[in-house]
Amino acid sequence: MRTILILNPKGGCGKSTLATNIAGFFAMQGKRVALADCDQQGSSRDWLAVRPGHLARIELAELKNNTLQIGKSTEVLIMDSPAGLHDKKLVNITRAAQTAVIPVLPSPIDIRAAEHFLAELVSLKNRINRKVRIATVANRVREDTIVAAKLEYYLEKLKLPDGGQIPFMTVLRASQNYIKAADTGMTIFELAPS
């Protein structure tokens, strides 16, 4: 089973939006997808509750007694993590993933927070005790702004302590389409092309 964790200790960076859209993408590819909402806020769970039944199916992987209840036939698990993860909680949730995607907003506060978070994640690598691939996404970017250019430059140059590059996946622009999709339980891939 492929496991993708959407991770950032800062709230409001778009973890749930990214998690739901990635889950929808894989479901549209015919994969059996489970979405784990590990955040007490329950944004991904709420999104699943309003998801129309005619769209590609996504199961809810529920957290019971600190254990995820995942269907045996699940091929892709998307985990929407809560804000404020540090130390032991960060180690535990990261151990469960093969890939961690970190959304970063284009603001100096978010860029510095991401820098501190990545340093913490790297410092915990021996406790995580497995090879988790990490990638970043620039989220809610207004094109042609100075802070967007700074964020892209920062993410493109981001390196691990061993000198390896942290992949910078893409730039997601600030768009009402994400809000419209979230409101209706859809993904941006399921909206009308217009």
C-alpha positions as a Python dict, from the first residue, in 0.01 Angstrom:
ca = {
    (1, 'M'): (0, 0, 0),
    (2, 'R'): (131, 342, -94),
    (3, 'T'): (112, 589, 197),
    (4, 'I'): (131, 965, 147),
    (5, 'L'): (140, 1199, 445),
    (6, 'I'): (49, 1566, 409),
    (7, 'L'): (254, 1730, 680),
    (8, 'N'): (325, 2074, 824),
    (9, 'P'): (303, 2170, 1192),
    (10, 'K'): (151, 2505, 1098),
    (11, 'G'): (-225, 2530, 1067),
    (12, 'G'): (-392, 2691, 768),
    (13, 'C'): (-126, 2596, 514),
    (14, 'G'): (-361, 2385, 300),
    (15, 'K'): (-293, 2032, 427),
    (16, 'S'): (-658, 1922, 403),
    (17, 'T'): (-707, 2079, 61),
    (18, 'L'): (-398, 1902, -68),
    (19, 'A'): (-492, 1571, 100),
    (20, 'T'): (-844, 1566, -46),
    (21, 'N'): (-727, 1656, -394),
    (22, 'I'): (-451, 1393, -394),
    (23, 'A'): (-700, 1132, -267),
    (24, 'G'): (-942, 1228, -543),
    (25, 'F'): (-671, 1212, -807),
    (26, 'F'): (-577, 854, -718),
    (27, 'A'): (-944, 750, -687),
    (28, 'M'): (-1008, 885, -1038),
    (29, 'Q'): (-720, 663, -1159),
    (30, 'G'): (-916, 360, -1038),
    (31, 'K'): (-714, 305, -720),
    (32, 'R'): (-880, 197, -395),
    (33, 'V'): (-812, 503, -180),
    (34, 'A'): (-851, 569, 191),
    (35, 'L'): (-827, 916, 343),
    (36, 'A'): (-716, 935, 706),
    (37, 'D'): (-814, 1256, 881),
    (38, 'C'): (-574, 1262, 1175),
    (39, 'D'): (-673, 1617, 1271),
    (40, 'Q'): (-939, 1674, 1539),
    (41, 'Q'): (-1069, 1963, 1327),
    (42, 'G'): (-1200, 1700, 1085),
    (43, 'S'): (-1181, 1898, 759),
    (44, 'S'): (-1107, 1595, 539),
    (45, 'R'): (-1375, 1390, 716),
    (46, 'D'): (-1627, 1672, 657),
    (47, 'W'): (-1524, 1685, 290),
    (48, 'L'): (-1586, 1312, 254),
    (49, 'A'): (-1929, 1352, 417),
    (50, 'V'): (-2046, 1589, 139),
    (51, 'R'): (-1873, 1401, -145),
    (52, 'P'): (-2130, 1303, -411),
    (53, 'G'): (-2188, 927, -441),
    (54, 'H'): (-2143, 922, -819),
    (55, 'L'): (-1778, 1032, -795),
    (56, 'A'): (-1479, 799, -754),
    (57, 'R'): (-1506, 635, -414),
    (58, 'I'): (-1276, 731, -127),
    (59, 'E'): (-1299, 547, 205),
    (60, 'L'): (-1248, 711, 542),
    (61, 'A'): (-967, 552, 742),
    (62, 'E'): (-1075, 619, 1098),
    (63, 'L'): (-841, 670, 1391),
    (64, 'K'): (-951, 453, 1685),
    (65, 'N'): (-739, 413, 1998),
    (66, 'N'): (-444, 574, 1816),
    (67, 'T'): (-466, 310, 1539),
    (68, 'L'): (-581, 373, 1184),
    (69, 'Q'): (-860, 143, 1067),
    (70, 'I'): (-768, 85, 702),
    (71, 'G'): (-954, -145, 464),
    (72, 'K'): (-752, -449, 356),
    (73, 'S'): (-805, -367, -13),
    (74, 'T'): (-669, -11, 19),
    (75, 'E'): (-404, 62, -243),
    (76, 'V'): (-332, 427, -155),
    (77, 'L'): (-362, 585, 189),
    (78, 'I'): (-357, 964, 215),
    (79, 'M'): (-299, 1096, 567),
    (80, 'D'): (-406, 1450, 656),
    (81, 'S'): (-199, 1538, 962),
    (82, 'P'): (-291, 1782, 1237),
    (83, 'A'): (-110, 2107, 1305),
    (84, 'G'): (135, 2128, 1592),
    (85, 'L'): (309, 1793, 1547),
    (86, 'H'): (648, 1777, 1715),
    (87, 'D'): (886, 1525, 1868),
    (88, 'K'): (723, 1186, 1947),
    (89, 'K'): (395, 1257, 1763),
    (90, 'L'): (588, 1374, 1458),
    (91, 'V'): (806, 1062, 1467),
    (92, 'N'): (506, 829, 1498),
    (93, 'I'): (303, 976, 1213),
    (94, 'T'): (606, 1005, 984),
    (95, 'R'): (700, 640, 1045),
    (96, 'A'): (366, 541, 891),
    (97, 'A'): (442, 713, 559),
    (98, 'Q'): (645, 639, 249),
    (99, 'T'): (615, 996, 123),
    (100, 'A'): (565, 1324, 311),
    (101, 'V'): (440, 1626, 117),
    (102, 'I'): (487, 1962, 288),
    (103, 'P'): (272, 2252, 165),
    (104, 'V'): (429, 2594, 224),
    (105, 'L'): (250, 2927, 188),
    (106, 'P'): (418, 3230, 29),
    (107, 'S'): (481, 3439, 337),
    (108, 'P'): (799, 3509, 534),
    (109, 'I'): (639, 3358, 847),
    (110, 'D'): (549, 3035, 666),
    (111, 'I'): (887, 3008, 496),
    (112, 'R'): (1069, 3044, 829),
    (113, 'A'): (829, 2797, 995),
    (114, 'A'): (896, 2546, 714),
    (115, 'E'): (1269, 2592, 759),
    (116, 'H'): (1246, 2519, 1135),
    (117, 'F'): (1014, 2225, 1072),
    (118, 'L'): (1241, 2065, 812),
    (119, 'A'): (1535, 2103, 1050),
    (120, 'E'): (1333, 1926, 1322),
    (121, 'L'): (1228, 1652, 1081),
    (122, 'V'): (1590, 1592, 978),
    (123, 'S'): (1702, 1589, 1342),
    (124, 'L'): (1449, 1311, 1413),
    (125, 'K'): (1552, 1092, 1118),
    (126, 'N'): (1724, 831, 1340),
    (127, 'R'): (1408, 794, 1548),
    (128, 'I'): (1188, 769, 1240),
    (129, 'N'): (1416, 484, 1137),
    (130, 'R'): (1303, 451, 778),
    (131, 'K'): (1349, 624, 450),
    (132, 'V'): (1060, 864, 400),
    (133, 'R'): (1071, 1065, 81),
    (134, 'I'): (1001, 1433, 142),
    (135, 'A'): (874, 1685, -113),
    (136, 'T'): (741, 2039, -93),
    (137, 'V'): (457, 2224, -263),
    (138, 'A'): (421, 2601, -288),
    (139, 'N'): (57, 2657, -197),
    (140, 'R'): (-188, 2945, -254),
    (141, 'V'): (58, 3142, -460),
    (142, 'R'): (-39, 3467, -629),
    (143, 'E'): (157, 3473, -951),
    (144, 'D'): (405, 3748, -1026),
    (145, 'T'): (451, 3859, -666),
    (146, 'I'): (783, 3911, -490),
    (147, 'V'): (698, 3671, -206),
    (148, 'A'): (597, 3401, -459),
    (149, 'A'): (936, 3435, -627),
    (150, 'K'): (1110, 3416, -287),
    (151, 'L'): (916, 3102, -195),
    (152, 'E'): (994, 2931, -525),
    (153, 'Y'): (1363, 3021, -493),
    (154, 'Y'): (1370, 2892, -134),
    (155, 'L'): (1198, 2562, -221),
    (156, 'E'): (1411, 2502, -530),
    (157, 'K'): (1733, 2541, -328),
    (158, 'L'): (1622, 2340, -23),
    (159, 'K'): (1870, 2067, 65),
    (160, 'L'): (1901, 1791, 322),
    (161, 'P'): (2204, 1788, 556),
    (162, 'D'): (2369, 1527, 332),
    (163, 'G'): (2343, 1771, 40),
    (164, 'G'): (2056, 1588, -130),
    (165, 'Q'): (1787, 1801, -289),
    (166, 'I'): (1436, 1805, -139),
    (167, 'P'): (1208, 1780, -441),
    (168, 'F'): (994, 2086, -506),
    (169, 'M'): (685, 1937, -673),
    (170, 'T'): (481, 2229, -795),
    (171, 'V'): (322, 2567, -742),
    (172, 'L'): (-50, 2573, -666),
    (173, 'R'): (-190, 2916, -732),
    (174, 'A'): (-443, 3093, -514),
    (175, 'S'): (-773, 3001, -675),
    (176, 'Q'): (-1138, 2995, -577),
    (177, 'N'): (-1159, 2658, -754),
    (178, 'Y'): (-1011, 2485, -449),
    (179, 'I'): (-1278, 2644, -230),
    (180, 'K'): (-1555, 2557, -475),
    (181, 'A'): (-1435, 2196, -496),
    (182, 'A'): (-1404, 2162, -117),
    (183, 'D'): (-1753, 2302, -66),
    (184, 'T'): (-1906, 2033, -289),
    (185, 'G'): (-1692, 1734, -186),
    (186, 'M'): (-1513, 1737, -518),
    (187, 'T'): (-1154, 1782, -628),
    (188, 'I'): (-1021, 2030, -879),
    (189, 'F'): (-986, 1735, -1117),
    (190, 'E'): (-1362, 1676, -1103),
    (191, 'L'): (-1475, 2033, -1168),
    (192, 'A'): (-1603, 2128, -1512),
    (193, 'P'): (-1311, 2228, -1739),
    (194, 'S'): (-1450, 2581, -1772),
}
